[in-house]
N, CA, C and O of each residue as an XYZ file, in Angstrom:
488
protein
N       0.832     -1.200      0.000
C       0.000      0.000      0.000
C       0.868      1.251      0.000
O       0.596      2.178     -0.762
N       2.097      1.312      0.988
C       2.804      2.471      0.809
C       3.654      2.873     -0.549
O       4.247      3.884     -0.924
N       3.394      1.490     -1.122
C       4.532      1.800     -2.614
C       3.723      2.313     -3.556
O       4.159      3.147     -4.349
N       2.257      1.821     -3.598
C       1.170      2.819     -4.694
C       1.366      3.442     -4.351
O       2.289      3.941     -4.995
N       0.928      4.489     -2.853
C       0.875      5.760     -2.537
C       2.303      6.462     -3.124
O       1.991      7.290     -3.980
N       3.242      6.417     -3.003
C       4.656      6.920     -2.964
C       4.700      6.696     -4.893
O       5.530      7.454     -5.393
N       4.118      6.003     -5.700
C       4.197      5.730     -7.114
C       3.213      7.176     -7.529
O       3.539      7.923     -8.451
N       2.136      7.367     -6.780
C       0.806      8.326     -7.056
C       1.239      9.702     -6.571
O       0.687     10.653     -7.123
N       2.028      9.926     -5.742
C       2.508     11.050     -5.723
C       3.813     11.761     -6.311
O       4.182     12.933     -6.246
N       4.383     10.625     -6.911
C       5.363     10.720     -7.792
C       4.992     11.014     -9.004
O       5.442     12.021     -9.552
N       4.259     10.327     -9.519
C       2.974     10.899    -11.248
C       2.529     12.218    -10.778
O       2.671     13.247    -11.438
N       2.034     12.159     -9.717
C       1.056     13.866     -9.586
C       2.435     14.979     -9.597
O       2.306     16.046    -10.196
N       3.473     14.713     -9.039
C       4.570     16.046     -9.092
C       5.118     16.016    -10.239
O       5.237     17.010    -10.955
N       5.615     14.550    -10.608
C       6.100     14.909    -12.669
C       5.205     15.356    -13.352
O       5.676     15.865    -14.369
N       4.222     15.417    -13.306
C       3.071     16.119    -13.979
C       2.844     17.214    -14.136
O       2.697     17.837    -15.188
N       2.768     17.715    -12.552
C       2.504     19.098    -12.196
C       3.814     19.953    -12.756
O       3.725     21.126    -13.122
N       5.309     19.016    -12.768
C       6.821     19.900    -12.651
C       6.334     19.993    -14.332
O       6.571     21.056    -14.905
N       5.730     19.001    -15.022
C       6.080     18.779    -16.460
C       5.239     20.048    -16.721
O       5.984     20.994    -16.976
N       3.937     20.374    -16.741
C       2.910     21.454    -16.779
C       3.705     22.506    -16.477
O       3.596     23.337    -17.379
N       4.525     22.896    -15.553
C       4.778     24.022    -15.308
C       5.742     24.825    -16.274
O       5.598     25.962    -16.724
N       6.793     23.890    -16.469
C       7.619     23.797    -17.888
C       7.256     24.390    -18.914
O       7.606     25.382    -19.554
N       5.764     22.873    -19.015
C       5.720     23.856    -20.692
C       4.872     25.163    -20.493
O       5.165     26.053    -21.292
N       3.978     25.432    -19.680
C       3.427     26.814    -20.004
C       4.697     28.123    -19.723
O       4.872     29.190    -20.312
N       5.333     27.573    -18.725
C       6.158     28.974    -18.963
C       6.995     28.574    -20.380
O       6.736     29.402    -21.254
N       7.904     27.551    -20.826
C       8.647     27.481    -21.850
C       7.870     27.006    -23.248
O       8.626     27.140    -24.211
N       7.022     26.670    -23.481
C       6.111     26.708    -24.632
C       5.138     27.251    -24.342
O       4.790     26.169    -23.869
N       4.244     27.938    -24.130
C       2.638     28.293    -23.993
C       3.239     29.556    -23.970
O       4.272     29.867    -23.377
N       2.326     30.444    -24.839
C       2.346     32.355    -25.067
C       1.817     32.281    -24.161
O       2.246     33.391    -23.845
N       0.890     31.863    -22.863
C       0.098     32.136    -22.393
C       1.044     32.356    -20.979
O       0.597     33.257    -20.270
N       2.433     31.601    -20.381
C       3.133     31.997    -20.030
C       4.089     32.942    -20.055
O       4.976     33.043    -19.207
N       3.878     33.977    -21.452
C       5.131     35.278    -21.027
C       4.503     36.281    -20.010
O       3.328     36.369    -19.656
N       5.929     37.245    -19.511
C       5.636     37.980    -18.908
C       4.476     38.945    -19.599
O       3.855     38.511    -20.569
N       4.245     40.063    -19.150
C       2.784     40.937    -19.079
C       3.646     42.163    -19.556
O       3.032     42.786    -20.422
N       4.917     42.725    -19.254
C       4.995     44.062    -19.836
C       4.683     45.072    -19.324
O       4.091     45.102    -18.245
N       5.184     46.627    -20.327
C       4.540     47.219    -19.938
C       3.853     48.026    -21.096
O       4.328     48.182    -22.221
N       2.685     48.503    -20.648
C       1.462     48.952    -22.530
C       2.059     49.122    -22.944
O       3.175     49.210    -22.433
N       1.799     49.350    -24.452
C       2.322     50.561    -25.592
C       1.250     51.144    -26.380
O       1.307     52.370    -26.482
N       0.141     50.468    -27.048
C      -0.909     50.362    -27.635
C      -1.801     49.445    -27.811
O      -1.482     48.262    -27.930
N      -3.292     49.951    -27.859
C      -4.180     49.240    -28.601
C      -4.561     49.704    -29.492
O      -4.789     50.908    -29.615
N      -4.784     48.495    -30.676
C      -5.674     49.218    -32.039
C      -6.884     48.465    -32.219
O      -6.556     47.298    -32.432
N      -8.193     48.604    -32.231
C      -9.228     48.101    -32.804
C      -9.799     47.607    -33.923
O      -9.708     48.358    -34.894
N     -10.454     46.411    -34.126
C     -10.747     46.069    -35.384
C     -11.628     46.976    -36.172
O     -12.202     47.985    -35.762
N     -11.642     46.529    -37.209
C     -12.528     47.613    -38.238
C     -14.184     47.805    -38.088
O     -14.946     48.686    -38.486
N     -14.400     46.474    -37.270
C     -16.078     46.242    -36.618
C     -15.904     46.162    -35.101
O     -16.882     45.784    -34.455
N     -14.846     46.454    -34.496
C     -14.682     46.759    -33.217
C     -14.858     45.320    -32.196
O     -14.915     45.210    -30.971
N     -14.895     44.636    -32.943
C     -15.420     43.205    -32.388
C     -13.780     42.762    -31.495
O     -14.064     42.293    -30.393
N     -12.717     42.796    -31.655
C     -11.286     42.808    -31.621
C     -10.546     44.082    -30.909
O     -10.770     45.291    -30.875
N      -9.763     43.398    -30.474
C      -8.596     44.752    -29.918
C      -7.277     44.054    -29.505
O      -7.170     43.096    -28.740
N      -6.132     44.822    -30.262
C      -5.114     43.784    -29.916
C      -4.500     44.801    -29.344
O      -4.245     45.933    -29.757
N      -4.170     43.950    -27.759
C      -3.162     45.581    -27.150
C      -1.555     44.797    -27.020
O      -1.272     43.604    -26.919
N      -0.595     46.146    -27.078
C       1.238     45.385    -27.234
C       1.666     45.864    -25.794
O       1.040     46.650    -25.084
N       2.945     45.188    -25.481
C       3.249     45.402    -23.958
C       4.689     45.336    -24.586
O       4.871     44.404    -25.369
N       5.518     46.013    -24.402
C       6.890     46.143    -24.153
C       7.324     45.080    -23.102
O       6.576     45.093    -22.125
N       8.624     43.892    -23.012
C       8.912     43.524    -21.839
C      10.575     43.725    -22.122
O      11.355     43.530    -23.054
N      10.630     44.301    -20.558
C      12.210     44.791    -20.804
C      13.597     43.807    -20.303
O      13.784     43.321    -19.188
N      14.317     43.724    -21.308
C      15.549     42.501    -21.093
C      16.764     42.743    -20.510
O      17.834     42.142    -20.600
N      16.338     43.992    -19.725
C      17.560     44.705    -18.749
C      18.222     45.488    -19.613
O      17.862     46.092    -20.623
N      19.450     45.361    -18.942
C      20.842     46.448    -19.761
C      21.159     45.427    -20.675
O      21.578     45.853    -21.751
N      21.094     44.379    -20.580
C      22.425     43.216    -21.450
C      21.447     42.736    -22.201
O      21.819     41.745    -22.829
N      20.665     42.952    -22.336
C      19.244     42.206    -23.340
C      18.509     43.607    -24.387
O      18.552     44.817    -24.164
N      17.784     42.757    -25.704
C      16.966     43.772    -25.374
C      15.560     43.749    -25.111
O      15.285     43.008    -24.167
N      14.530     44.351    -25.667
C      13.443     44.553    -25.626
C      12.518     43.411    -26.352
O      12.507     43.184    -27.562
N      11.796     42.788    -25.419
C      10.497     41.534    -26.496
C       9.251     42.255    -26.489
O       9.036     42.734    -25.376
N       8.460     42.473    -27.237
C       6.842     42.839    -27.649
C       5.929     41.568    -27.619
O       6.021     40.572    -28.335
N       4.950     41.854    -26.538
C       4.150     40.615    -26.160
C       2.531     41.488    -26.917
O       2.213     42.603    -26.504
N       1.701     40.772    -27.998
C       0.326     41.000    -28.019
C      -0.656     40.185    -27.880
O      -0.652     39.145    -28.539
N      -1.681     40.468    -27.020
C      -2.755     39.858    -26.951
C      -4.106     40.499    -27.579
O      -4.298     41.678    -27.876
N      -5.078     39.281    -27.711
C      -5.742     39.951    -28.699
C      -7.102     39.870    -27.497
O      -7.067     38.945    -26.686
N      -8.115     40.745    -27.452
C      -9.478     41.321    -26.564
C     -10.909     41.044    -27.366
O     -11.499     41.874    -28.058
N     -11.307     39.732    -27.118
C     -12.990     39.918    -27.582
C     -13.932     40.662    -26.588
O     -14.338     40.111    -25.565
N     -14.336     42.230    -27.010
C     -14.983     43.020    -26.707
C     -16.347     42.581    -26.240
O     -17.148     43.128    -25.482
N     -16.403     41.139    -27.077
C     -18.168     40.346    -26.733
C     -17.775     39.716    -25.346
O     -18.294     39.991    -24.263
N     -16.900     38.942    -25.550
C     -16.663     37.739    -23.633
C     -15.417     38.610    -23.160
O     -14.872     38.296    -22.102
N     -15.098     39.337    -23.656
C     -13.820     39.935    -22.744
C     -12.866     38.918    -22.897
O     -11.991     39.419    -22.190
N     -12.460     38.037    -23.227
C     -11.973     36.911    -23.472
C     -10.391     37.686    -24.361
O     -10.334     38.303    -25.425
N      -9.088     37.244    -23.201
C      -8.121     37.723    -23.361
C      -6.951     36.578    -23.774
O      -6.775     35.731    -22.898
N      -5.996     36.417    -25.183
C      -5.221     35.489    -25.323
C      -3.908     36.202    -26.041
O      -3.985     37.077    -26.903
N      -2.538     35.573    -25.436
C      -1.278     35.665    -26.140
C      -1.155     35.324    -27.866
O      -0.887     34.212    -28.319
N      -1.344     36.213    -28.453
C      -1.001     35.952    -29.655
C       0.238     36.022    -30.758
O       0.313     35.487    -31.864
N       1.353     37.029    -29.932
C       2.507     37.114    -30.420
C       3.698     37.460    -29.432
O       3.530     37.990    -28.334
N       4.602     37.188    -29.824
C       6.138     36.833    -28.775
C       7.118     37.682    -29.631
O       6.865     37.503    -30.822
N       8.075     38.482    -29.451
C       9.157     38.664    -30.765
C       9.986     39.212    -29.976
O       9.612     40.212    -29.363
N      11.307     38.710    -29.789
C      12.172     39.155    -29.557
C      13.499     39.221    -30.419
O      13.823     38.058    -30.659
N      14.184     39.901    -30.848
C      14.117     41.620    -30.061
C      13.335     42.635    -30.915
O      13.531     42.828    -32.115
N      12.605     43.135    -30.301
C      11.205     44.156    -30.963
C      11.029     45.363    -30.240
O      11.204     45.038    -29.065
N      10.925     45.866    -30.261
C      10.439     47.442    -29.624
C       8.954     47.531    -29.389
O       8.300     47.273    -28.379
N       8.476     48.095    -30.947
C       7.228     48.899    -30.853
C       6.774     48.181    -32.590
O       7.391     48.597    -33.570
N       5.640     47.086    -32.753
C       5.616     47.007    -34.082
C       4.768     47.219    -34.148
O       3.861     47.310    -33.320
N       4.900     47.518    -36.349
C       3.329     48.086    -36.580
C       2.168     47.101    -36.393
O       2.356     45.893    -36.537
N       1.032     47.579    -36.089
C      -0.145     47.000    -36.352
C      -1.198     46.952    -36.954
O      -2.080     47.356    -36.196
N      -1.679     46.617    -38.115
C      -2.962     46.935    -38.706
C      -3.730     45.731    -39.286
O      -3.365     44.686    -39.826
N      -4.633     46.131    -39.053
C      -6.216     45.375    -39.296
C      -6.495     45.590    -41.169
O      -6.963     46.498    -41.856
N      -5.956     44.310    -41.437
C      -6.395     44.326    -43.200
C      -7.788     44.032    -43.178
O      -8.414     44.464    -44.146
N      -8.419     43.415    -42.330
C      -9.910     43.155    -42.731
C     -10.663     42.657    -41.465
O      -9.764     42.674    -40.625
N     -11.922     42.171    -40.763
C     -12.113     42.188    -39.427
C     -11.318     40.823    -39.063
O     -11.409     40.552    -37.866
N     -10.718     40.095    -39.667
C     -10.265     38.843    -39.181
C      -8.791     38.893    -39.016
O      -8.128     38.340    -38.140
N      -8.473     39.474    -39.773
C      -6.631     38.919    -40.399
C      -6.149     40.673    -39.841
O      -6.504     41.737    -40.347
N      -4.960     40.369    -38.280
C      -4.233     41.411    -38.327
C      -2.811     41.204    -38.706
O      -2.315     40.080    -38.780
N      -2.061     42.475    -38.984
C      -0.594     42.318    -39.506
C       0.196     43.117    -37.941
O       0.278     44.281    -37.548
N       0.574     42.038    -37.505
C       1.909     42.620    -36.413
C       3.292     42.391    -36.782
O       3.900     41.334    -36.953
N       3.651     43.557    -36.868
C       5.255     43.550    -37.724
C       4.742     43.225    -38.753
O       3.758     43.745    -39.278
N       5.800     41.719    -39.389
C       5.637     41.452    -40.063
C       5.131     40.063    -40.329
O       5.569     39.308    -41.196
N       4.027     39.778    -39.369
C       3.193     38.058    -39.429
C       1.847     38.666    -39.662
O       1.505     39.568    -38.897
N       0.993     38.271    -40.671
C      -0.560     38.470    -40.401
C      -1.254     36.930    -40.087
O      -1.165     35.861    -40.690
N      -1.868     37.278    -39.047
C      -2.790     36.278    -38.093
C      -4.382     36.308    -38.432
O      -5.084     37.312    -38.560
N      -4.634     35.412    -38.505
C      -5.931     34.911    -38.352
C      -6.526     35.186    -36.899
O      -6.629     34.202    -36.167
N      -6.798     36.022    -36.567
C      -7.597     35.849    -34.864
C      -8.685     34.973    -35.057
O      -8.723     34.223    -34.081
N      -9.863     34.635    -36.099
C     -10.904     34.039    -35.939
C     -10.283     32.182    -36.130
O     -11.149     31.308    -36.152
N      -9.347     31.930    -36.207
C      -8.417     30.867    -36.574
C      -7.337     30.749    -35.341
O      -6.719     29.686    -35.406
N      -6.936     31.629    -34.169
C      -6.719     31.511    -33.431
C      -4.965     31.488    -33.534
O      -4.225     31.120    -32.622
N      -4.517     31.996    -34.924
C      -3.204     31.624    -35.338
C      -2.384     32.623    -34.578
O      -2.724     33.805    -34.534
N      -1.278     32.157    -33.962
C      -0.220     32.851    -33.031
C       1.162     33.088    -33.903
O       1.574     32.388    -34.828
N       1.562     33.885    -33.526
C       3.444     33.673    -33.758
C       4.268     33.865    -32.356
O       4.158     34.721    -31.478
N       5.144     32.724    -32.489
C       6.345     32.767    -30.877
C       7.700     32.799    -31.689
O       8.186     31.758    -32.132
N       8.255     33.961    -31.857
C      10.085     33.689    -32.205
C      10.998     32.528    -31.506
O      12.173     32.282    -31.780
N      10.387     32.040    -30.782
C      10.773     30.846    -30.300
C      10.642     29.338    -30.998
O      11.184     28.277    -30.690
N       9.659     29.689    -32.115
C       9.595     28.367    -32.630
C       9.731     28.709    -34.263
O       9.533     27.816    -35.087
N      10.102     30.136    -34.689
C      10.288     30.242    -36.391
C      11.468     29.790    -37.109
O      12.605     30.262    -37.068
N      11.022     28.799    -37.775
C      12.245     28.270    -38.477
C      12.776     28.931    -39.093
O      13.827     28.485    -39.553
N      12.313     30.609    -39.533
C      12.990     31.364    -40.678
C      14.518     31.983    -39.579
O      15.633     32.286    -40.006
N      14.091     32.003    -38.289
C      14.870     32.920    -37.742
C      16.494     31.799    -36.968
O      17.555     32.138    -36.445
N      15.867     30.452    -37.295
C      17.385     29.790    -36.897
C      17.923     29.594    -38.242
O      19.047     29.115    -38.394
């Protein structure tokens, strides 16, 4: 009986250590928060993607975190990562598809970009 128990709490902490991992080291939903820079609104207002500056000290530089705002559920998600970035442009080609920098996303498709995983950039 003590060796299940001691097997069951061993699965529940690799689990929990493994979870923690990936949302901070894969999941947008783990970067830091920043600090503002802008929001721009969709063309039917349905959308709002606001950017956050996060700062990489003296020896680093600067990553741009955006999330995108459904104005209907309030419903808030990480949609882009880029480091090293400042301040990029943003615009709304049509109510679905925005252009940050230089990726255009599908918000109704839920499509993200993380510089962490672009093959153009290794």
């Amino acid at each position: 009986m003590f060796k299940k128990n001691t097997i069951i709490i061993f699965v529940i902490l690799f689990l929990s250590f493994a979870g923690i991992i990936y949302w901070k080291c894969y999941s947008l939903q783990g970067v830091s928060h920043g600090t503002f820079i802008r929001s721009v609104s969709s063309p039917d207002g349905t959308y709002i993607v606001h950017t956050y500056r996060h700062s990489g000290g003296t020896l680093k530089g600067n990553a741009v975190r955006a999330e995108i705002e459904n104005q209907l559920t309030h419903h808030k998600k990480t949609i882009y990562w880029k480091y090293p970035d400042q301040d990029p442009f943003i615009k709304w080609k049509n109510t679905q598809l925005v252009q940050i920098g230089h990726k255009l996303l599908n918000v109704v498709q839920g499509d993200t970009y993380d510089y962490r995983f672009d093959k153009e950039l290794k």
